[in-house]
Amino acid sequence: MLFSLPLLALLPATVSAHGFVHKFWVNDKTFTGNVPQAQATPSVVRQISQVDPVKGATNPFVNCGPNAQLAKQVADANPGDKVSFLWTGGDLSKWPHNIGPMLTYMTNCGDDCTTFDSSKAKWFKIDQVGRIPGDKDGNWFQNRIFVQPNVAANVTLPSNLAPGNYLIRHEIIALHLATQKGGAEFYPSCTQLRVGGSGTGVPAANELVQLPGAYSDTDPGILVPKVFDDVTAPYAFPGPPVAAFVGGSSGATKSSSATSPSQTGSSSSSKGKSCKLKRTATSSPSLKKRNIARPHKVSRIMRELAVGLRTVSQ
Ligand SMILES: *[C@@H]1O[C@H](CO)[C@@H](O)[C@H](O)[C@H]1NC(C)=O
């Protein structure tokens, strides 16, 4: 028999299993992000060209995602507003990953975000979430957008944020392959905002970073050999600390420091495996339906295996 179950278990997810920001909210106002490659309709979310992760900490696409395009619209917001990012797979299925942090940056666009080139932007961090404090399985906050469809990641804008035009960059770093250098998967997404109000909060010069620039492939939060083994180890967020002026604002998901011990769980590593499970053939209905024991199916399976392996090595 050419095929055995252990081999099948190595099959990674298909490309559609990665993803993009499909919906964005300011409080209860909804905006739609364009599907990668689809004909763009006016949006506030910068459209990317493909759902695959950005690989490599110095990859230019770490900036706002693969080939991110200027968006035509700008969403109005105020300091302290809740903004929400709904990540989905490329086929609008549920977000497929659950291991790794979610980080949020902003940069001032100057006069107009719709023409703003973000490649040389100076970004400040407003939020970062890692493992859920006290979660005995060491689950990450990312798991909350993974377990059910249509659950968005929520971030609170700094309550004292100075008015202006801003790009807000929400980023998921998926760490399920981060046991090896270059394995981390970066999913950045940029959305255009116009912030009103009369806040005075601005970052300090030494809190500003470029992206790419702020990360290295060997940062302890990007190359994480023990990500599945040690769920109690403090997670060291990559990039700068959250800007000091943000500190006073509320927000259930706020974290305080780059290596806060409160960002850790405490015991079993069982949940750490769920992302790996997700990458098996069981996550692909089209594969699951096929009867792999029948010889005339084998060449197709081999092709899919090859495609899948390419996906995993990206
Ligand atoms: C984000 O906010 C919405 C609306 O309040 C809520 O339903 C959802 O569970 C929140 N997401 C997370 C990850 O907590």
Coordinates of C-alpha atoms and ligand atoms in Angstrom, one line a residue:
M1 CA 0.0 0.0 0.0
L2 CA 1.5 3.3 -1.1
F3 CA -0.3 5.4 1.4
S4 CA -0.5 5.1 5.1
L5 CA -2.3 7.3 7.6
P6 CA 0.9 8.6 9.1
L7 CA 1.8 10.1 5.7
L8 CA -1.6 11.6 5.3
A9 CA -1.2 13.2 8.7
L10 CA 1.7 15.1 7.4
L11 CA -0.4 16.8 4.7
P12 CA -0.4 20.6 5.3
A13 CA -3.3 22.9 4.8
T14 CA -4.1 24.2 1.4
V15 CA -3.4 27.8 0.4
S16 CA -6.9 29.0 1.2
A17 CA -6.2 28.1 4.8
H18 CA -4.2 31.2 5.3
G19 CA -5.9 34.5 5.2
F20 CA -6.6 38.2 5.3
V21 CA -8.8 40.9 7.0
H22 CA -12.2 40.5 5.5
K23 CA -14.1 42.8 7.8
F24 CA -13.2 45.8 9.9
W25 CA -15.2 47.7 12.5
V26 CA -15.0 51.0 14.3
N27 CA -17.3 50.3 17.2
D28 CA -20.4 49.0 15.3
K29 CA -19.7 50.4 11.9
T30 CA -18.7 47.7 9.4
F31 CA -16.2 48.0 6.6
T32 CA -15.3 45.2 4.1
G33 CA -11.8 44.3 3.1
N34 CA -11.3 43.1 -0.5
V35 CA -10.5 39.5 -1.1
P36 CA -6.9 39.1 -2.4
Q37 CA -6.9 39.1 -6.2
A38 CA -10.6 40.1 -6.4
Q39 CA -11.7 43.2 -8.3
A40 CA -11.4 45.9 -5.6
T41 CA -14.3 47.8 -4.4
P42 CA -13.7 51.0 -2.4
S43 CA -12.5 50.0 1.1
V44 CA -10.6 51.3 4.1
V45 CA -8.5 48.2 4.3
R46 CA -5.5 48.0 2.0
Q47 CA -5.9 45.0 -0.3
I48 CA -3.2 42.4 -0.4
S49 CA -2.4 40.2 -3.4
Q50 CA -2.4 36.8 -1.8
V51 CA -3.4 35.0 1.4
D52 CA -0.1 33.3 2.0
P53 CA 2.0 34.4 5.0
V54 CA 4.9 36.7 4.7
K55 CA 8.0 34.7 5.5
G56 CA 11.2 36.3 6.7
A57 CA 11.4 39.2 9.2
T58 CA 13.1 41.5 6.7
N59 CA 10.7 40.7 3.8
P60 CA 9.3 44.1 2.5
F61 CA 5.8 42.6 2.7
V62 CA 6.1 42.7 6.5
N63 CA 5.1 46.3 6.0
C64 CA 1.4 45.9 5.2
G65 CA 1.2 42.5 3.6
P66 CA 1.9 41.1 0.1
N67 CA 1.7 43.9 -2.5
A68 CA -0.6 46.0 -0.3
Q69 CA -2.4 48.6 -2.4
L70 CA -3.5 52.1 -1.3
A71 CA -7.2 52.0 -0.3
K72 CA -9.7 54.5 -1.5
Q73 CA -11.6 55.2 1.7
V74 CA -10.8 56.3 5.3
A75 CA -12.7 55.2 8.4
D76 CA -13.6 57.8 11.0
A77 CA -12.7 57.0 14.5
N78 CA -12.2 58.6 17.9
P79 CA -9.7 58.0 20.7
G80 CA -10.9 55.1 22.9
D81 CA -13.0 53.5 20.1
K82 CA -13.0 49.8 19.7
V83 CA -11.7 48.7 16.4
S84 CA -12.1 45.1 15.3
F85 CA -10.4 42.9 12.7
L86 CA -12.1 39.8 11.3
W87 CA -9.4 37.5 9.8
T88 CA -10.7 34.8 7.5
G89 CA -9.2 32.3 5.2
G90 CA -9.0 33.2 1.5
D91 CA -12.3 31.4 0.9
L92 CA -13.9 33.3 3.8
S93 CA -13.6 30.2 6.0
K94 CA -12.5 30.4 9.6
W95 CA -9.1 31.8 10.5
P96 CA -6.8 28.7 10.4
H97 CA -4.1 29.5 13.0
N98 CA -4.1 29.7 16.8
I99 CA -0.5 29.9 18.0
G100 CA 1.3 33.2 18.3
P101 CA 0.8 36.8 19.2
M102 CA -1.3 39.6 17.7
L103 CA 0.2 43.0 17.6
T104 CA -1.2 46.4 16.6
Y105 CA 0.8 49.4 15.3
M106 CA -0.1 52.8 14.1
T107 CA 1.6 55.4 12.0
N108 CA 0.7 59.0 11.2
C109 CA -0.1 59.3 7.5
G110 CA 0.2 63.1 7.4
D111 CA -2.3 64.8 5.1
D112 CA -3.9 61.8 3.5
C113 CA -3.8 58.1 4.1
T114 CA -5.2 57.3 0.6
T115 CA -1.9 58.4 -0.9
F116 CA 0.5 57.5 1.9
D117 CA 3.5 55.3 1.1
S118 CA 3.9 53.2 4.3
S119 CA 7.2 51.6 3.2
K120 CA 9.3 54.2 5.1
A121 CA 6.7 54.9 7.8
K122 CA 7.6 55.2 11.5
W123 CA 5.3 53.0 13.5
F124 CA 4.4 52.9 17.1
K125 CA 2.9 49.9 18.9
I126 CA -0.5 50.3 20.6
D127 CA -1.3 46.8 21.7
Q128 CA 0.1 43.3 21.9
V129 CA -1.5 40.1 23.1
G130 CA 0.2 36.7 23.6
R131 CA -0.9 33.8 25.7
I132 CA -4.1 34.2 27.7
P133 CA -3.0 34.9 31.3
G134 CA -3.9 32.0 33.6
D135 CA -5.1 29.7 30.8
K136 CA -4.0 26.3 32.0
D137 CA -3.5 25.0 28.5
G138 CA -1.3 28.0 27.5
N139 CA -3.8 29.1 24.8
W140 CA -3.1 32.3 23.0
F141 CA -5.5 35.1 22.5
Q142 CA -5.3 34.2 18.8
N143 CA -7.1 31.0 19.7
R144 CA -10.2 33.1 20.3
I145 CA -10.5 34.1 16.7
F146 CA -9.7 30.5 15.7
V147 CA -12.2 28.4 17.6
Q148 CA -15.3 29.9 16.1
P149 CA -16.0 31.6 12.8
N150 CA -16.8 35.3 12.7
V151 CA -15.0 36.3 15.9
A152 CA -13.0 39.4 15.4
A153 CA -9.8 40.5 17.2
N154 CA -10.6 43.7 19.1
V155 CA -8.3 46.5 19.9
T156 CA -9.0 49.8 21.8
L157 CA -7.6 52.9 20.3
P158 CA -5.5 54.9 22.8
S159 CA -7.8 57.0 24.8
N160 CA -5.6 60.1 24.5
L161 CA -4.5 59.6 20.8
A162 CA -3.9 62.9 19.1
P163 CA -6.2 63.6 16.2
G164 CA -4.9 62.9 12.7
N165 CA -4.7 60.5 9.8
Y166 CA -3.4 57.1 10.7
L167 CA -2.7 53.7 9.2
I168 CA -3.5 51.0 11.8
R169 CA -1.6 47.8 11.2
H170 CA -2.9 44.7 12.8
E171 CA -0.6 41.8 12.7
I172 CA -0.8 38.1 13.5
I173 CA 2.4 36.2 13.8
A174 CA 1.7 32.5 13.5
L175 CA 4.3 30.5 15.4
H176 CA 3.3 26.9 14.6
L177 CA 6.4 26.5 12.4
A178 CA 8.6 28.9 14.4
T179 CA 10.6 26.1 16.0
Q180 CA 12.9 26.7 13.1
K181 CA 14.5 29.9 11.8
G182 CA 12.4 31.5 9.1
G183 CA 9.3 29.4 10.1
A184 CA 7.3 32.2 11.6
E185 CA 4.4 33.4 9.5
F186 CA 3.7 37.1 9.4
Y187 CA 0.2 38.3 8.5
P188 CA 0.1 42.1 8.6
S189 CA -2.9 44.2 7.5
C190 CA -3.2 48.0 7.1
T191 CA -6.4 50.1 7.4
Q192 CA -6.8 53.8 6.9
L193 CA -8.2 55.9 9.8
R194 CA -9.1 59.5 10.5
V195 CA -9.0 60.1 14.2
G196 CA -10.9 63.0 15.6
G197 CA -11.1 64.4 19.1
S198 CA -8.7 66.5 21.1
G199 CA -6.2 64.0 22.4
T200 CA -2.6 64.9 22.9
G201 CA -1.0 61.5 23.0
V202 CA 1.9 60.9 20.6
P203 CA 4.7 58.4 20.7
A204 CA 8.2 59.3 21.7
A205 CA 10.8 59.3 19.0
N206 CA 12.5 56.3 20.4
E207 CA 9.3 54.3 20.3
L208 CA 9.1 54.5 16.5
V209 CA 10.2 51.7 14.3
Q210 CA 10.2 50.7 10.6
L211 CA 8.6 47.6 9.4
P212 CA 10.4 45.7 8.2
G213 CA 13.2 46.7 10.4
A214 CA 11.9 46.1 13.9
Y215 CA 12.1 42.3 13.7
S216 CA 14.8 39.8 13.1
D217 CA 14.4 36.1 12.3
T218 CA 16.3 35.2 15.5
D219 CA 14.2 37.4 17.9
P220 CA 13.1 35.2 20.8
G221 CA 9.5 35.9 19.9
I222 CA 10.0 34.9 16.3
L223 CA 12.3 31.9 16.5
V224 CA 10.7 30.0 19.4
P225 CA 12.1 26.4 19.6
K226 CA 10.0 25.6 22.6
V227 CA 6.7 27.1 21.5
F228 CA 4.9 23.7 21.9
D229 CA 7.0 22.4 24.8
D230 CA 6.9 25.2 27.4
V231 CA 3.6 27.0 27.7
T232 CA 4.7 28.6 30.9
A233 CA 7.8 30.4 29.5
P234 CA 7.3 34.1 29.3
Y235 CA 6.7 35.2 25.7
A236 CA 9.0 37.9 24.4
F237 CA 7.0 40.1 22.0
P238 CA 9.0 41.2 19.0
G239 CA 9.3 44.9 18.2
P240 CA 9.2 47.9 20.5
P241 CA 7.2 48.1 23.7
V242 CA 3.7 49.5 23.6
A243 CA 4.1 53.3 23.4
A244 CA 4.1 54.9 26.8
F245 CA 1.3 57.3 26.1
V246 CA -1.0 54.3 25.5
G247 CA -0.5 53.0 29.0
G248 CA -3.4 54.8 30.6
S249 CA -6.1 53.6 28.2
S250 CA -8.4 50.7 29.0
G251 CA -8.8 47.6 27.0
A252 CA -9.4 44.0 28.1
T253 CA -6.6 42.7 25.9
K254 CA -4.0 45.3 26.8
S255 CA -0.6 43.9 27.8
S256 CA 1.9 45.8 29.7
S257 CA 5.4 44.8 28.8
A258 CA 7.3 42.8 26.2
T259 CA 8.0 39.9 28.5
S260 CA 5.2 40.2 31.0
P261 CA 4.9 37.0 33.0
S262 CA 1.2 37.6 33.2
Q263 CA 1.1 36.7 29.5
T264 CA 1.8 33.1 30.2
G265 CA -0.3 30.1 30.8
S266 CA 0.7 27.4 33.3
S267 CA 0.5 23.8 32.5
S268 CA -0.2 21.2 29.8
S269 CA 0.9 21.7 26.2
S270 CA -2.0 19.8 24.7
K271 CA -3.5 22.9 23.1
G272 CA -0.2 23.7 21.5
K273 CA -0.8 20.9 19.1
S274 CA -4.2 22.1 17.8
C275 CA -2.6 24.2 15.1
K276 CA -0.6 21.2 14.0
L277 CA -3.8 19.2 13.8
K278 CA -5.3 22.0 11.8
R279 CA -2.7 21.4 9.2
T280 CA -3.5 17.8 8.6
A281 CA -5.7 16.5 5.9
T282 CA -8.7 16.7 8.2
S283 CA -8.8 20.4 7.7
S284 CA -9.3 20.0 4.0
P285 CA -12.8 18.8 3.1
S286 CA -11.8 18.2 -0.5
L287 CA -9.1 15.8 0.5
K288 CA -11.1 14.2 3.2
K289 CA -13.8 13.2 0.8
R290 CA -11.5 11.3 -1.4
N291 CA -10.9 7.6 -1.0
I292 CA -7.1 7.5 -0.8
A293 CA -6.9 3.7 -0.8
R294 CA -7.9 3.5 -4.5
P295 CA -4.9 3.2 -6.7
H296 CA -6.2 5.4 -9.5
K297 CA -6.4 8.3 -7.0
V298 CA -2.8 8.1 -6.1
S299 CA -1.3 10.4 -8.7
R300 CA -3.7 13.1 -7.8
I301 CA -2.9 12.7 -4.1
M302 CA 0.8 12.9 -5.0
R303 CA 0.2 16.1 -6.8
E304 CA -1.6 17.5 -3.8
L305 CA 1.0 16.3 -1.5
A306 CA 3.6 18.1 -3.6
V307 CA 1.5 21.3 -3.6
G308 CA 1.0 21.0 0.1
L309 CA 4.7 20.6 0.8
R310 CA 5.5 23.6 -1.3
T311 CA 3.0 25.5 0.8
V312 CA 4.6 24.5 4.0
S313 CA 8.1 25.4 2.8
Q314 CA 7.1 28.9 1.8
Ligands
LIG1 C1 -14.7 41.2 20.0 O1 -15.9 41.9 20.3 C2 -17.1 41.3 19.9 C3 -18.2 42.2 20.1 O2 -18.3 42.6 21.4 C4 -17.2 40.0 20.6 O3 -18.4 39.3 20.2 C5 -16.0 39.1 20.3 O4 -16.0 38.0 21.1 C6 -14.7 39.9 20.7 N1 -13.6 39.1 20.3 C7 -12.8 38.5 21.1 C8 -11.6 37.7 20.5 O5 -12.9 38.5 22.3

